[in-house]
Amino acid sequence: MSDDLFNLARRAMAKCHAPYSNFPVGAAIRTHDGRLYSGCNIEVVSFPEGWCAETTAIGHMVMDGGGRIAEVAVVASKMRACTPCGGCRQRLAEFGTPETLVHLCDASDGVIETVTLGDLLPKAFPKDAVS
Ligand code: THU
């Protein structure tokens, strides 16, 4: 992964609204056609109403016309290799493939580990389940 995706995720993390957990997260997406999108986590005083950094980034991609996710970087200032939560794995699967690369990053050291979405979400609820 080139540094641009990591740096984009880190810059997004700096914009987080996480006053309740104090757990800033940033995510950045690269689409198969080379577009980049990023997002931060956004919390709400009614706690379940907040959402994750990956979700913000996906929203930006969809609002820009959609796309297929080739790779995603996730970074959290208080965790060395932040993994996407369960719900975000399914959201990433909606726009990615089992081969989509997921870079788990450290805010200072960059990519710690790269896994695939298939590793993180085996037996995902399939897109053709509902029609
Ligand atoms: N969070 C994310 O933004 N992405 C994840 O994949 C894991 C969790 C956020 C949600 C909440 O704002 C904070 O981290 C603590 O759970």
XYZ file of C-alpha atoms and ligand atoms in Angstrom:
147
model
C 0.000 0.000 0.000
C 1.301 3.423 -0.786
C 1.554 5.957 1.997
C -1.228 8.129 0.592
C -3.983 5.836 1.853
C -2.476 5.686 5.347
C -1.948 9.454 5.458
C -5.499 10.051 4.291
C -6.827 7.785 7.058
C -4.675 9.529 9.634
C -5.836 12.972 8.527
C -9.439 11.771 8.685
C -8.887 10.476 12.217
C -7.877 13.986 13.291
C -11.380 15.153 12.325
C -13.214 12.583 14.474
C -16.075 13.536 16.733
C -15.491 11.031 19.520
C -16.079 12.891 22.805
C -17.728 9.884 24.502
C -15.298 7.070 23.768
C -12.218 9.239 23.234
C -11.247 6.610 20.678
C -10.458 8.414 17.408
C -10.588 6.312 14.240
C -9.853 7.142 10.611
C -10.416 5.107 7.466
C -9.493 5.597 3.826
C -10.741 3.735 0.776
C -9.212 3.287 -2.661
C -11.627 2.231 -5.374
C -10.659 -0.065 -8.229
C -10.620 2.951 -10.534
C -8.262 4.834 -8.241
C -10.525 7.222 -6.358
C -9.809 7.949 -2.696
C -12.281 8.609 0.107
C -11.824 8.959 3.829
C -13.874 9.196 6.991
C -13.770 9.492 10.767
C -15.970 8.119 13.521
C -18.824 10.365 14.573
C -20.432 9.864 17.963
C -23.740 11.085 19.367
C -24.755 11.562 22.993
C -27.395 8.900 22.432
C -24.562 6.391 22.071
C -26.007 3.809 19.640
C -26.628 6.588 17.102
C -22.959 7.176 16.394
C -21.146 5.519 13.509
C -17.731 4.294 12.446
C -14.965 5.828 10.356
C -15.344 3.175 7.629
C -19.044 4.019 7.354
C -18.290 7.719 6.853
C -15.775 6.870 4.109
C -18.247 4.556 2.355
C -20.849 7.327 2.493
C -18.470 9.713 0.730
C -17.806 7.113 -1.969
C -21.486 6.445 -2.534
C -22.286 10.160 -2.706
C -19.562 10.549 -5.330
C -21.192 7.970 -7.561
C -20.318 4.688 -5.843
C -17.547 2.277 -6.685
C -15.843 -0.979 -5.846
C -13.414 -0.994 -2.928
C -9.947 -2.311 -3.777
C -8.306 -1.505 -0.463
C -8.997 0.218 2.816
C -6.740 1.524 5.578
C -7.961 1.811 9.170
C -6.119 3.648 11.925
C -6.916 4.382 15.572
C -4.735 6.512 17.814
C -5.224 4.181 20.783
C -4.828 0.817 19.073
C -1.846 -0.550 17.189
C -3.755 -2.394 14.479
C -7.403 -1.405 14.497
C -9.693 -3.972 12.896
C -13.044 -2.950 11.403
C -16.032 -3.787 13.602
C -18.452 -6.492 12.542
C -20.999 -4.116 11.040
C -18.323 -2.304 9.030
C -17.043 -5.628 7.685
C -20.463 -6.264 6.201
C -20.641 -2.679 4.863
C -17.208 -3.042 3.267
C -18.311 -6.377 1.785
C -21.237 -4.589 0.148
C -18.794 -2.585 -1.971
C -15.757 -4.871 -1.961
C -14.857 -8.487 -2.583
C -13.264 -11.204 -0.439
C -9.967 -10.079 -2.052
C -10.311 -6.453 -0.885
C -7.196 -5.567 1.102
C -7.661 -4.235 4.638
C -4.603 -2.480 6.047
C -4.562 -2.377 9.841
C -2.460 0.639 10.786
C -0.678 2.238 13.688
C -0.883 6.022 13.870
C 2.908 6.379 14.079
C 4.288 3.317 12.313
C 1.824 2.921 9.435
C 0.670 -0.487 8.222
C 1.110 -3.203 10.859
C -0.750 -5.964 9.072
C -2.638 -6.435 5.827
C -5.475 -8.921 5.669
C -8.290 -9.525 3.209
C -11.961 -8.852 3.723
C -12.474 -12.591 3.186
C -10.193 -13.228 6.179
C -12.187 -10.798 8.312
C -15.656 -11.815 7.174
C -15.784 -15.411 5.996
C -19.253 -16.591 4.998
C -20.517 -13.005 4.663
C -24.243 -12.619 4.264
C -24.374 -12.813 0.446
C -25.528 -10.001 -1.779
C -27.814 -12.315 -3.720
C -29.680 -13.397 -0.569
C -32.447 -10.885 -1.158
C -33.946 -9.996 -4.486
N -14.951 2.543 15.574
C -14.724 2.836 14.263
O -14.803 3.994 13.839
N -14.409 1.818 13.433
C -14.305 0.516 13.809
O -14.206 -0.359 12.973
C -14.283 0.188 15.249
C -14.893 1.213 16.138
C -15.326 3.644 16.474
C -16.772 3.620 16.931
C -16.685 4.439 18.191
O -16.807 5.810 17.842
C -15.279 4.185 18.719
O -14.553 3.602 17.648
C -15.208 3.271 19.923
O -15.918 2.100 19.681
